Structure formats: structure tokens, C-alpha cells
DNA sequence: ACGATACTGGACAGTGTGTCCAGTATCGGT
DNA sequence: ACCGATACTGGACACACTGTCCAGTATCGT
């Protein structure tokens, strides 16, 4: 019964389409891509595309979902050995981003800033959960604002780090991020508070 | 010489188009809108549209530019009477956002999160400038990271505040934002640090 | 080897774009 | 109040992309 796993042809076609999506997103940004572009780049018939995905967004979602699993695993792993301070999601995320820079550029929306909602809500969940652990659930607007604050900051920092590929290591950027998040701008910028 | 100011007809048409853009963005998000939609809503011929703006993005940019001026003025005003702590941009921004909720929803990209680059870079400039004042310009990556961090956090918090129209006043949300920004999550969430 | 399944390429109607034009309405200045 | 300048209109145009369908062909799994 060929029901369960996958036909080689299917796997091959889907892989091609996803790779093409990567290349094109990196090249000219997600919104500028057409289904025709993807099929040409992937060397796949356009009708074939539609037998796998209903449209462009669907392809992106599927691609993201697949890659999200490994991240989930890493985060959970690190979560068990969690220390008193810091987020458990940020470290793995920065490392993963560093290792697969291109892919993350795609996930983050390429040159533009077209963040897919799946990633956003996934990370929001992580952050909210970890903040709740720190706080005890008081559940109020305060928690929600802090969550939004952290999520937005995290995306923007990551986006900057990926685009301007500086020499900062994942550990370094993570340390800076956590310091800003937990101690604020004052601690980081004001005079003699060491950061190194 | 009719060169300088503006023909009534021109003003009227442009105003209609911008108003239509507001309504439609609020209604179904910027990307989902077509030029035809705008013209129908504005009751303006489609050919007329193109004599004023080359495309949808152009209309949005023009609309934003106009409304940015008042904000610029407010921020500059508050900047002169600046206190030791806090950002001068955030207060006026929150107030303006509160007063013109609909318009800001449009500026922020409506239901979706399609932030126009003009706003982003304008605020980035403000933040970088103010952080430099705090820090003295050391110019390093540290300043840049802090800037990105704050910008991202600000957008996300504002977006949340606008979409979930809670009962928080501009002053309240601003206070929370500044506290998170300058003192970090610890100061806000950890136990007895009062926020009210 | 053979039945099932996936790919192909081409055609289709539908929608939106951006440009052009001739006809009509409205403006601003004298 | 008039008249030349300027702006709006609606319709037509070629073009690009979408999403669906189908008959023919290649490749799969067993």
C-alpha cells in the first residue's frame, strides 16, 4: 500500500519546488515571485504545481512547517536544561539561523519583511510561555505587552543580523539580545556596564 | 500662474483616492486591494488614477508622506523639552495613533503586517538618534543592535495595541513601553516592581 | 511486466495591470 | 461671463498571472 510514505516522484517534485522557492525568495523577495517563476526555476510543469499546492502561500507554509520541526526539537531539548535566566528559544534560533542563513532569510521574508504568520505565532507562543514561567501567570495585559515587545525585538534583531552578515557569532548576538531583553537599554548602553 | 498650489479638481481627486485607500486597507488589508477597488470606492476613473500615481504603492507613499509631517513636527516639539529618560518619539506616536486609530492601522499595514519602509526607516532614524544621545556615539554594532531591538519592539507593541483596541491610554502604553525598553523584562515582570 | 500513479504541455476563462485616446466637464484668470 | 488651459471620463488595447481541466506520456511500486 503506497498510502503512507511517499512516491519518489512526489518527493522529488516537492523538493524541487521548495528549493526553487528558496532561491527565488533570496533573489527577489517573496511577493515578487510568481507561480510560473517557481515552476520554471524548478523545471516542473505548472499543472503539476497545483496538484501539490493550491497556491504560492501554501507552498511556503508547507516548506516552513517541515523545517520548523527540527527547531521545535532543539528548543525542547534546551528547555529541559534551562537556566534561571534567559529564553530557551533564542539561542537555538540564532544558531539555526546562522547555520542555515539562506533558509532563514527565506523564512524571515527575504530582502523584504514579509514574515509568514506561522513563524510569528510559533515564537509568540514560546515567548509567552517562558515569560509566564518567570512571572507566574497573572495573565494580564502586562504579560501580553511584554510578549509582543520581545517578539518584535527578536525579529528585528535577527533580521538585521541575517541581512548585514556581520561577524557576530550566534552566542554573541544571543547574549546581547538577552541582555537588552532582561535588563533594558540602560544596562547595555549606559556607560560602564560591561557587555563583553 | 496655476503652477504652484493646486487645482481644486486635483486636490479633490487625490483626497478621494487617499480616503478610499484608508477605508479599503482597514477593511481587507493593503495587499488584497486592487487599483480598480480603489477607483470604484473613490468614484474616480481608473485612467485618472494613473495620471496622479504610477501605482498602488505610489499612492500609499504619498499618503504617508503627507501625514508624516505633522508627526515630525510634534516629535521635534517634544524633543526640545526632553527629559533625562525616555524617548521623545514614542509618546507623540502613541498619542497620534490613538487619535487617528484608523489611519494608523493603515500606516501599520492594516490587519496584516505590511509595514511600509518609509515609516520604518523614519522611526529607525529617530531611535538611533536618541540612543546616540544617551550613549555618546560609539557607533558600534552595539548601538545598531539596540536600535533594531527598540524599533522592532515598538512596532509590535503598537500593532498589538491598535488591533486589540484595549482600554489602555496612550500614556499608559507609553509608560509600559519605556519601562520595558529601559529597564527590561525583569523590572516589569519580576514580582513587586510596581507598574501602576 | 503491468496496473496505478504522477508528470507534462497546452488550452481555457477570469482578473488585474498600465497605456492610450477622443470626448466632456471644470477650473482660473481677465 | 467668457474662453483657453487643464483635469476627468469611459472604453479599448496588449500583456501578465492565475487556477482548472484534460488527454498523452513517463515513472513508480510490487
CSV table of C-alpha atoms (C1' of nucleotides) in Angstrom, one decimal:
chain,number,residue,atom,x,y,z
A,1,UNK,CA,0.0,0.0,0.0
A,2,UNK,CA,1.6,3.2,-1.1
A,3,UNK,CA,-0.7,5.2,1.0
A,4,UNK,CA,1.6,6.0,3.9
A,5,UNK,CA,5.1,7.2,3.0
A,6,UNK,CA,5.8,8.8,-0.4
A,7,UNK,CA,6.3,8.1,-4.0
A,8,UNK,CA,9.8,9.1,-5.2
A,9,UNK,CA,8.3,11.3,-7.8
A,10,UNK,CA,6.3,13.2,-5.4
A,11,UNK,CA,9.2,13.7,-3.0
A,12,UNK,CA,11.4,14.8,-5.9
A,13,UNK,CA,8.9,17.3,-7.3
A,14,UNK,CA,8.1,18.9,-3.9
A,15,UNK,CA,11.8,19.2,-3.1
A,16,UNK,CA,12.5,20.9,-6.4
A,17,UNK,CA,9.7,23.4,-5.8
A,18,UNK,CA,10.8,24.2,-2.3
A,19,UNK,CA,14.4,24.6,-3.4
A,20,UNK,CA,13.2,26.9,-6.2
A,21,UNK,CA,11.2,28.9,-3.7
A,22,UNK,CA,14.4,29.4,-1.6
A,23,UNK,CA,16.5,30.5,-4.5
A,24,UNK,CA,13.9,32.9,-5.8
A,25,UNK,CA,12.9,34.4,-2.5
A,26,UNK,CA,16.6,35.1,-1.7
A,27,UNK,CA,16.9,36.6,-5.1
A,28,UNK,CA,13.9,39.0,-5.4
A,29,UNK,CA,11.7,38.6,-2.4
A,30,UNK,CA,8.6,36.5,-1.8
A,31,UNK,CA,5.9,38.7,-3.1
A,32,UNK,CA,7.6,39.4,-6.4
A,33,UNK,CA,7.7,35.7,-7.2
A,34,UNK,CA,5.0,34.1,-9.4
A,35,UNK,CA,4.0,30.5,-9.6
A,36,UNK,CA,5.3,30.5,-13.1
A,37,UNK,CA,8.7,31.6,-11.9
A,38,UNK,CA,8.8,28.8,-9.4
A,39,UNK,CA,7.9,26.2,-11.9
A,40,UNK,CA,10.5,27.5,-14.4
A,41,UNK,CA,13.2,27.5,-11.8
A,42,UNK,CA,12.2,24.1,-10.5
A,43,UNK,CA,11.7,22.7,-14.0
A,44,UNK,CA,8.3,21.4,-13.1
A,45,UNK,CA,5.1,21.7,-15.1
A,46,UNK,CA,2.8,24.4,-13.9
A,47,UNK,CA,-0.1,22.0,-13.7
A,48,UNK,CA,2.0,19.7,-11.6
A,49,UNK,CA,2.5,22.5,-9.1
A,50,UNK,CA,-1.3,22.8,-8.5
A,51,UNK,CA,-1.6,19.1,-7.8
A,52,UNK,CA,0.7,19.6,-4.8
A,53,UNK,CA,-0.1,23.0,-3.5
A,54,UNK,CA,-3.1,25.2,-4.1
A,55,UNK,CA,-1.0,28.3,-4.4
A,56,UNK,CA,2.2,30.1,-3.6
A,57,UNK,CA,1.4,30.6,0.1
A,58,UNK,CA,0.5,27.0,0.5
A,59,UNK,CA,4.0,26.0,-0.7
A,60,UNK,CA,5.6,28.4,1.7
A,61,UNK,CA,3.6,27.2,4.6
A,62,UNK,CA,4.4,23.6,3.8
A,63,UNK,CA,8.1,24.4,3.5
A,64,UNK,CA,8.1,26.2,6.8
A,65,UNK,CA,6.2,23.5,8.6
A,66,UNK,CA,8.8,20.9,7.7
A,67,UNK,CA,11.8,22.9,8.8
A,68,UNK,CA,10.0,24.0,12.0
A,69,UNK,CA,10.1,20.5,13.4
A,70,UNK,CA,13.9,20.4,13.9
A,71,UNK,CA,13.8,23.7,15.6
A,72,UNK,CA,11.0,22.6,17.9
A,73,UNK,CA,13.1,19.6,18.9
A,74,UNK,CA,16.1,21.7,19.6
A,75,UNK,CA,14.2,24.2,21.6
A,76,UNK,CA,12.5,21.5,23.7
A,77,UNK,CA,15.9,19.9,24.4
A,78,UNK,CA,17.4,23.1,25.6
A,79,UNK,CA,14.3,23.8,27.5
A,80,UNK,CA,14.8,20.9,29.9
A,81,UNK,CA,18.3,22.1,30.8
A,82,UNK,CA,17.1,25.6,31.3
A,83,UNK,CA,18.9,28.0,33.5
A,84,UNK,CA,17.4,30.6,35.7
A,85,UNK,CA,17.8,33.4,33.2
A,86,UNK,CA,17.4,33.8,29.5
A,87,UNK,CA,15.0,32.4,27.0
A,88,UNK,CA,15.3,28.9,25.7
A,89,UNK,CA,14.1,29.8,22.3
A,90,UNK,CA,16.5,32.5,21.3
A,91,UNK,CA,19.8,30.5,21.4
A,92,UNK,CA,18.7,27.6,19.2
A,93,UNK,CA,17.0,30.1,16.9
A,94,UNK,CA,20.1,32.2,16.4
A,95,UNK,CA,22.3,29.1,15.9
A,96,UNK,CA,19.9,27.6,13.5
A,97,UNK,CA,19.7,30.9,11.7
A,98,UNK,CA,23.5,31.0,11.5
A,99,UNK,CA,23.9,27.5,10.2
A,100,UNK,CA,21.2,27.9,7.5
A,101,UNK,CA,21.4,31.6,6.8
A,102,UNK,CA,19.8,31.3,3.4
A,103,UNK,CA,16.9,29.3,4.6
A,104,UNK,CA,16.2,31.7,7.4
A,105,UNK,CA,16.4,34.6,5.1
A,106,UNK,CA,13.6,33.0,3.3
A,107,UNK,CA,11.6,32.2,6.4
A,108,UNK,CA,12.0,35.8,7.5
A,109,UNK,CA,10.8,37.0,4.2
A,110,UNK,CA,13.8,37.6,2.1
A,111,UNK,CA,15.0,41.1,1.5
A,112,UNK,CA,11.6,42.5,2.2
A,113,UNK,CA,10.0,41.9,5.6
A,114,UNK,CA,7.2,39.5,4.7
A,115,UNK,CA,7.2,37.4,7.8
A,116,UNK,CA,4.8,34.4,7.5
A,117,UNK,CA,2.3,34.3,10.2
A,118,UNK,CA,3.2,30.7,11.2
A,119,UNK,CA,6.6,31.6,12.4
A,120,UNK,CA,5.4,34.6,14.2
A,121,UNK,CA,2.7,32.9,16.2
A,122,UNK,CA,5.0,29.9,16.9
A,123,UNK,CA,7.6,32.2,18.5
A,124,UNK,CA,4.9,34.2,20.2
A,125,UNK,CA,3.8,31.1,21.9
A,126,UNK,CA,7.3,30.2,23.1
A,127,UNK,CA,7.9,33.7,24.5
A,128,UNK,CA,4.6,33.9,26.2
A,129,UNK,CA,5.2,30.6,27.8
A,130,UNK,CA,8.6,31.4,29.0
A,131,UNK,CA,7.5,34.8,30.4
A,132,UNK,CA,4.7,33.1,32.2
A,133,UNK,CA,7.3,30.9,33.9
A,134,UNK,CA,9.2,33.9,35.1
A,135,UNK,CA,6.2,35.7,36.2
A,136,UNK,CA,3.7,33.2,37.3
A,137,UNK,CA,0.6,33.6,35.3
A,138,UNK,CA,-1.0,36.8,36.1
A,139,UNK,CA,-2.4,36.7,32.6
A,140,UNK,CA,-2.9,40.5,32.3
A,141,UNK,CA,-2.2,42.9,29.6
A,142,UNK,CA,1.3,43.3,31.2
A,143,UNK,CA,2.3,39.8,30.1
A,144,UNK,CA,0.9,40.3,26.6
A,145,UNK,CA,2.7,43.6,26.1
A,146,UNK,CA,5.9,42.1,27.3
A,147,UNK,CA,5.4,39.2,24.9
A,148,UNK,CA,4.8,41.5,22.0
A,149,UNK,CA,7.7,43.6,22.9
A,150,UNK,CA,10.1,40.6,23.0
A,151,UNK,CA,8.8,39.1,19.8
A,152,UNK,CA,9.1,42.3,17.8
A,153,UNK,CA,12.6,43.0,19.2
A,154,UNK,CA,13.7,39.4,18.4
A,155,UNK,CA,12.5,39.5,14.8
A,156,UNK,CA,14.0,42.8,14.1
A,157,UNK,CA,17.4,41.9,15.6
A,158,UNK,CA,17.5,38.6,13.8
A,159,UNK,CA,16.5,40.2,10.5
A,160,UNK,CA,19.3,42.8,10.9
A,161,UNK,CA,21.8,40.1,11.8
A,162,UNK,CA,21.0,38.0,8.8
A,163,UNK,CA,20.9,40.7,6.3
A,164,UNK,CA,24.1,42.5,7.3
A,165,UNK,CA,26.0,39.4,7.9
A,166,UNK,CA,28.3,40.7,10.5
A,167,UNK,CA,31.0,38.8,12.3
A,168,UNK,CA,29.0,38.3,15.4
A,169,UNK,CA,28.6,34.7,16.4
A,170,UNK,CA,25.2,33.3,17.4
A,171,UNK,CA,26.3,33.2,21.0
A,172,UNK,CA,27.3,36.9,20.9
A,173,UNK,CA,24.1,38.1,19.3
A,174,UNK,CA,22.1,36.0,21.7
A,175,UNK,CA,23.9,37.4,24.7
A,176,UNK,CA,23.3,40.9,23.5
A,177,UNK,CA,19.7,40.2,22.8
A,178,UNK,CA,19.1,38.6,26.2
A,179,UNK,CA,20.8,41.5,28.0
A,180,UNK,CA,18.6,44.0,26.2
A,181,UNK,CA,15.5,42.0,26.9
A,182,UNK,CA,16.1,41.4,30.5
A,183,UNK,CA,18.0,44.5,31.6
A,184,UNK,CA,17.0,47.0,29.1
A,185,UNK,CA,18.8,49.7,27.1
A,186,UNK,CA,20.2,51.4,30.2
A,187,UNK,CA,22.2,48.3,31.2
A,188,UNK,CA,23.6,47.9,27.8
A,189,UNK,CA,24.4,51.4,26.7
A,190,UNK,CA,24.8,53.5,29.8
A,191,UNK,CA,28.5,53.9,30.5
A,192,UNK,CA,30.5,51.3,32.3
A,193,UNK,CA,28.1,48.4,32.3
A,194,UNK,CA,30.3,45.9,30.7
A,195,UNK,CA,28.9,43.8,27.9
A,196,UNK,CA,31.9,41.8,27.0
B,1,UNK,CA,0.0,81.0,-12.8
B,2,UNK,CA,-1.6,77.8,-11.7
B,3,UNK,CA,1.8,76.2,-11.4
B,4,UNK,CA,2.4,76.5,-7.6
B,5,UNK,CA,-0.6,75.5,-5.5
B,6,UNK,CA,-3.3,73.2,-6.7
B,7,UNK,CA,-6.2,72.9,-8.9
B,8,UNK,CA,-9.4,72.1,-6.9
B,9,UNK,CA,-10.1,69.1,-9.1
B,10,UNK,CA,-6.7,67.7,-8.4
B,11,UNK,CA,-7.0,68.1,-4.7
B,12,UNK,CA,-10.4,66.6,-4.7
B,13,UNK,CA,-9.4,63.5,-6.7
B,14,UNK,CA,-6.3,62.9,-4.6
B,15,UNK,CA,-8.2,63.2,-1.4
B,16,UNK,CA,-10.8,60.8,-2.6
B,17,UNK,CA,-8.2,58.3,-3.6
B,18,UNK,CA,-6.5,58.5,-0.2
B,19,UNK,CA,-9.7,58.2,1.7
B,20,UNK,CA,-10.6,55.2,-0.4
B,21,UNK,CA,-7.2,53.7,0.4
B,22,UNK,CA,-7.9,54.2,4.1
B,23,UNK,CA,-11.2,52.5,4.1
B,24,UNK,CA,-10.2,49.6,2.0
B,25,UNK,CA,-6.9,48.9,3.9
B,26,UNK,CA,-8.8,48.8,7.1
B,27,UNK,CA,-11.4,46.6,5.5
B,28,UNK,CA,-9.3,43.9,3.8
B,29,UNK,CA,-5.6,44.7,4.1
B,30,UNK,CA,-3.3,46.6,1.8
B,31,UNK,CA,-2.1,43.7,-0.5
B,32,UNK,CA,-5.6,42.5,-1.2
B,33,UNK,CA,-6.6,45.8,-2.7
B,34,UNK,CA,-6.5,46.4,-6.4
B,35,UNK,CA,-6.3,49.7,-8.2
B,36,UNK,CA,-9.8,49.0,-9.5
B,37,UNK,CA,-11.1,48.6,-6.0
B,38,UNK,CA,-9.6,52.0,-5.0
B,39,UNK,CA,-11.1,53.7,-8.0
B,40,UNK,CA,-14.5,52.2,-7.5
B,41,UNK,CA,-14.5,53.2,-3.8
B,42,UNK,CA,-13.3,56.6,-4.6
B,43,UNK,CA,-15.6,57.0,-7.6
B,44,UNK,CA,-12.8,58.0,-9.8
B,45,UNK,CA,-12.0,56.8,-13.3
B,46,UNK,CA,-9.1,54.3,-13.5
B,47,UNK,CA,-7.3,56.3,-16.1
B,48,UNK,CA,-7.4,59.3,-13.8
B,49,UNK,CA,-5.7,57.3,-11.1
B,50,UNK,CA,-2.7,56.8,-13.3
B,51,UNK,CA,-2.4,60.4,-14.1
B,52,UNK,CA,-1.8,61.0,-10.3
B,53,UNK,CA,0.1,57.9,-9.1
B,54,UNK,CA,2.0,55.4,-11.1
B,55,UNK,CA,0.7,52.5,-9.0
B,56,UNK,CA,-0.8,51.4,-5.7
B,57,UNK,CA,2.5,51.8,-3.7
B,58,UNK,CA,2.9,55.3,-5.0
B,59,UNK,CA,-0.4,56.3,-3.6
B,60,UNK,CA,0.4,54.8,-0.3
B,61,UNK,CA,3.8,56.5,-0.2
B,62,UNK,CA,2.3,59.9,-1.0
B,63,UNK,CA,-0.4,59.4,1.6
B,64,UNK,CA,2.1,58.5,4.3
B,65,UNK,CA,4.4,61.4,3.4
B,66,UNK,CA,1.7,63.9,3.9
B,67,UNK,CA,0.7,62.6,7.3
B,68,UNK,CA,4.3,62.2,8.4
B,69,UNK,CA,4.8,65.9,8.5
B,70,UNK,CA,2.5,66.6,11.5
B,71,UNK,CA,4.2,63.8,13.4
B,72,UNK,CA,7.6,65.1,12.6
B,73,UNK,CA,6.5,68.5,14.0
B,74,UNK,CA,5.1,67.0,17.2
B,75,UNK,CA,8.2,64.9,17.8
B,76,UNK,CA,10.5,67.9,17.2
B,77,UNK,CA,8.5,70.0,19.6
B,78,UNK,CA,8.6,67.4,22.3
B,79,UNK,CA,12.3,66.8,21.6
B,80,UNK,CA,13.3,70.3,22.7
B,81,UNK,CA,11.6,69.9,26.1
B,82,UNK,CA,13.1,66.4,26.5
B,83,UNK,CA,13.6,64.9,29.9
B,84,UNK,CA,16.5,62.8,31.0
B,85,UNK,CA,14.8,59.5,30.4
B,86,UNK,CA,12.5,58.1,27.8
B,87,UNK,CA,12.3,58.5,24.0
B,88,UNK,CA,10.8,61.6,22.5
B,89,UNK,CA,9.3,59.7,19.6
B,90,UNK,CA,7.2,57.2,21.4
B,91,UNK,CA,4.8,59.5,23.3
B,92,UNK,CA,3.7,61.5,20.3
B,93,UNK,CA,3.5,58.4,18.2
B,94,UNK,CA,1.2,56.6,20.6
B,95,UNK,CA,-1.0,59.7,21.0
B,96,UNK,CA,-1.2,60.2,17.4
B,97,UNK,CA,-2.0,56.6,16.9
B,98,UNK,CA,-4.8,56.8,19.5
B,99,UNK,CA,-6.3,59.9,18.0
B,100,UNK,CA,-6.3,58.5,14.4
B,101,UNK,CA,-6.6,54.9,15.0
B,102,UNK,CA,-7.9,54.1,11.6
B,103,UNK,CA,-5.2,56.0,9.8
B,104,UNK,CA,-2.5,54.3,11.8
B,105,UNK,CA,-3.9,50.9,11.1
B,106,UNK,CA,-3.4,51.8,7.5
B,107,UNK,CA,0.1,53.0,8.1
B,108,UNK,CA,1.0,49.9,10.0
B,109,UNK,CA,-0.4,47.8,7.2
B,110,UNK,CA,-3.9,47.1,8.2
B,111,UNK,CA,-4.8,43.7,9.6
B,112,UNK,CA,-1.8,42.2,8.0
B,113,UNK,CA,1.6,43.4,8.9
B,114,UNK,CA,2.7,45.1,5.7
B,115,UNK,CA,4.7,48.0,7.1
B,116,UNK,CA,5.8,50.5,4.5
B,117,UNK,CA,9.5,51.0,4.5
B,118,UNK,CA,9.2,54.8,4.8
B,119,UNK,CA,7.8,54.6,8.3
B,120,UNK,CA,10.2,52.0,9.4
B,121,UNK,CA,13.3,53.9,8.4
B,122,UNK,CA,11.9,57.2,9.8
B,123,UNK,CA,11.4,55.7,13.2
B,124,UNK,CA,14.7,53.9,13.0
B,125,UNK,CA,16.4,57.3,12.5
B,126,UNK,CA,14.6,58.7,15.5
B,127,UNK,CA,15.6,55.8,17.7
B,128,UNK,CA,19.2,55.7,16.6
B,129,UNK,CA,19.5,59.4,17.2
B,130,UNK,CA,18.1,59.3,20.6
B,131,UNK,CA,20.1,56.3,21.6
B,132,UNK,CA,23.2,58.1,20.4
B,133,UNK,CA,22.4,61.0,22.8
B,134,UNK,CA,22.2,58.6,25.7
B,135,UNK,CA,25.3,56.8,24.8
B,136,UNK,CA,27.5,59.3,23.1
B,137,UNK,CA,28.3,58.0,19.7
B,138,UNK,CA,30.4,54.9,19.9
B,139,UNK,CA,28.8,53.9,16.7
B,140,UNK,CA,29.5,50.2,17.1
B,141,UNK,CA,27.3,47.2,16.4
B,142,UNK,CA,26.0,47.6,20.0
B,143,UNK,CA,24.2,50.8,19.1
B,144,UNK,CA,22.8,49.3,15.9
B,145,UNK,CA,21.5,46.2,17.7
B,146,UNK,CA,19.9,48.3,20.4
B,147,UNK,CA,18.2,50.4,17.7
B,148,UNK,CA,16.8,47.4,15.9
B,149,UNK,CA,15.7,46.0,19.2
B,150,UNK,CA,13.8,49.1,20.1
B,151,UNK,CA,12.3,49.6,16.7
B,152,UNK,CA,11.0,46.1,16.4
B,153,UNK,CA,9.6,46.1,19.9
B,154,UNK,CA,7.9,49.4,19.3
B,155,UNK,CA,6.2,48.3,16.1
B,156,UNK,CA,5.0,45.1,17.6
B,157,UNK,CA,3.6,46.7,20.7
B,158,UNK,CA,1.9,49.4,18.7
B,159,UNK,CA,0.4,47.0,16.3
B,160,UNK,CA,-1.0,44.9,19.1
B,161,UNK,CA,-2.4,47.9,20.9
B,162,UNK,CA,-4.1,49.2,17.7
B,163,UNK,CA,-5.6,45.9,16.7
B,164,UNK,CA,-6.9,44.7,20.1
B,165,UNK,CA,-8.2,48.1,21.0
B,166,UNK,CA,-7.8,47.8,24.7
B,167,UNK,CA,-8.6,50.4,27.2
B,168,UNK,CA,-5.0,51.4,27.8
B,169,UNK,CA,-4.5,55.1,27.3
B,170,UNK,CA,-1.6,56.3,25.2
B,171,UNK,CA,0.2,57.5,28.3
B,172,UNK,CA,-0.2,54.0,29.9
B,173,UNK,CA,1.1,52.1,26.9
B,174,UNK,CA,3.9,54.5,26.5
B,175,UNK,CA,4.9,54.1,30.2
B,176,UNK,CA,5.0,50.4,29.8
B,177,UNK,CA,6.9,50.5,26.6
B,178,UNK,CA,9.5,52.8,28.1
B,179,UNK,CA,9.9,50.7,31.1
B,180,UNK,CA,10.4,47.6,29.1
B,181,UNK,CA,12.8,49.4,26.8
B,182,UNK,CA,15.0,50.9,29.5
B,183,UNK,CA,14.7,48.5,32.4
B,184,UNK,CA,14.0,45.3,30.7
B,185,UNK,CA,11.6,42.4,31.3
B,186,UNK,CA,12.9,41.8,34.8
B,187,UNK,CA,11.9,45.1,36.1
B,188,UNK,CA,8.5,44.9,34.7
B,189,UNK,CA,7.5,41.3,35.4
B,190,UNK,CA,9.6,40.2,38.4
B,191,UNK,CA,7.5,40.4,41.4
B,192,UNK,CA,6.9,43.6,43.3
B,193,UNK,CA,8.1,46.2,40.8
B,194,UNK,CA,5.0,48.3,40.6
B,195,UNK,CA,3.9,49.4,37.2
B,196,UNK,CA,0.8,51.2,38.2
C,1,DA,C1',5.7,-6.6,-16.8
C,2,DC,C1',1.7,-4.2,-15.6
C,3,DG,C1',-1.6,-1.5,-13.1
C,4,DA,C1',-1.6,2.6,-10.5
C,5,DT,C1',0.0,7.0,-10.0
C,6,DA,C1',2.5,11.2,-11.2
C,7,DC,C1',4.2,14.4,-14.5
C,8,DT,C1',3.5,17.1,-19.0
C,9,DG,C1',2.1,20.7,-22.0
C,10,DG,C1',-1.3,23.1,-23.9
C,11,DA,C1',-5.8,25.4,-23.8
C,12,DC,C1',-9.3,27.9,-21.2
C,13,DA,C1',-11.8,31.8,-18.9
C,14,DG,C1',-11.1,35.1,-15.5
C,15,DT,C1',-8.9,39.0,-13.3
C,16,DG,C1',-5.8,42.8,-12.8
C,17,DT,C1',-2.4,46.0,-14.9
C,18,DG,C1',-0.7,50.0,-17.3
C,19,DT,C1',-1.2,52.9,-21.6
C,20,DC,C1',-3.6,55.5,-24.8
C,21,DC,C1',-7.2,58.4,-26.8
C,22,DA,C1',-11.1,61.3,-28.1
C,23,DG,C1',-14.9,63.5,-25.8
C,24,DT,C1',-16.6,66.2,-21.9
C,25,DA,C1',-16.6,68.8,-17.6
C,26,DT,C1',-14.5,72.1,-14.6
C,27,DC,C1',-11.1,75.4,-13.4
C,28,DG,C1',-8.7,80.0,-13.1
C,29,DG,C1',-7.8,84.4,-14.9
C,30,DT,C1',-9.1,88.5,-17.5
D,1,DA,C1',-19.3,85.8,-18.3
D,2,DC,C1',-16.4,84.1,-21.3
D,3,DC,C1',-12.5,81.1,-23.0
D,4,DG,C1',-8.3,78.8,-23.2
D,5,DA,C1',-6.0,75.5,-20.3
D,6,DT,C1',-6.3,71.6,-17.6
D,7,DA,C1',-8.4,67.6,-15.5
D,8,DC,C1',-11.7,63.9,-15.6
D,9,DT,C1',-14.1,60.1,-18.1
D,10,DG,C1',-15.0,55.6,-20.1
D,11,DG,C1',-13.7,52.5,-23.2
D,12,DA,C1',-10.3,49.7,-25.8
D,13,DC,C1',-5.8,47.7,-26.0
D,14,DA,C1',-1.9,44.2,-25.2
D,15,DC,C1',0.1,42.0,-21.6
D,16,DA,C1',0.8,39.0,-17.4
D,17,DC,C1',-0.6,35.7,-14.0
D,18,DT,C1',-4.0,32.6,-12.0
D,19,DG,C1',-6.4,28.3,-11.4
D,20,DT,C1',-8.7,24.5,-13.8
D,21,DC,C1',-9.1,20.8,-17.0
D,22,DC,C1',-7.7,17.1,-20.0
D,23,DA,C1',-5.5,13.6,-23.0
D,24,DG,C1',-1.0,11.8,-23.6
D,25,DT,C1',3.3,10.1,-21.6
D,26,DA,C1',6.7,8.7,-18.1
D,27,DT,C1',7.8,6.6,-13.8
D,28,DC,C1',6.7,4.2,-9.8
D,29,DG,C1',6.0,0.0,-6.6
D,30,DT,C1',5.2,-4.8,-6.4
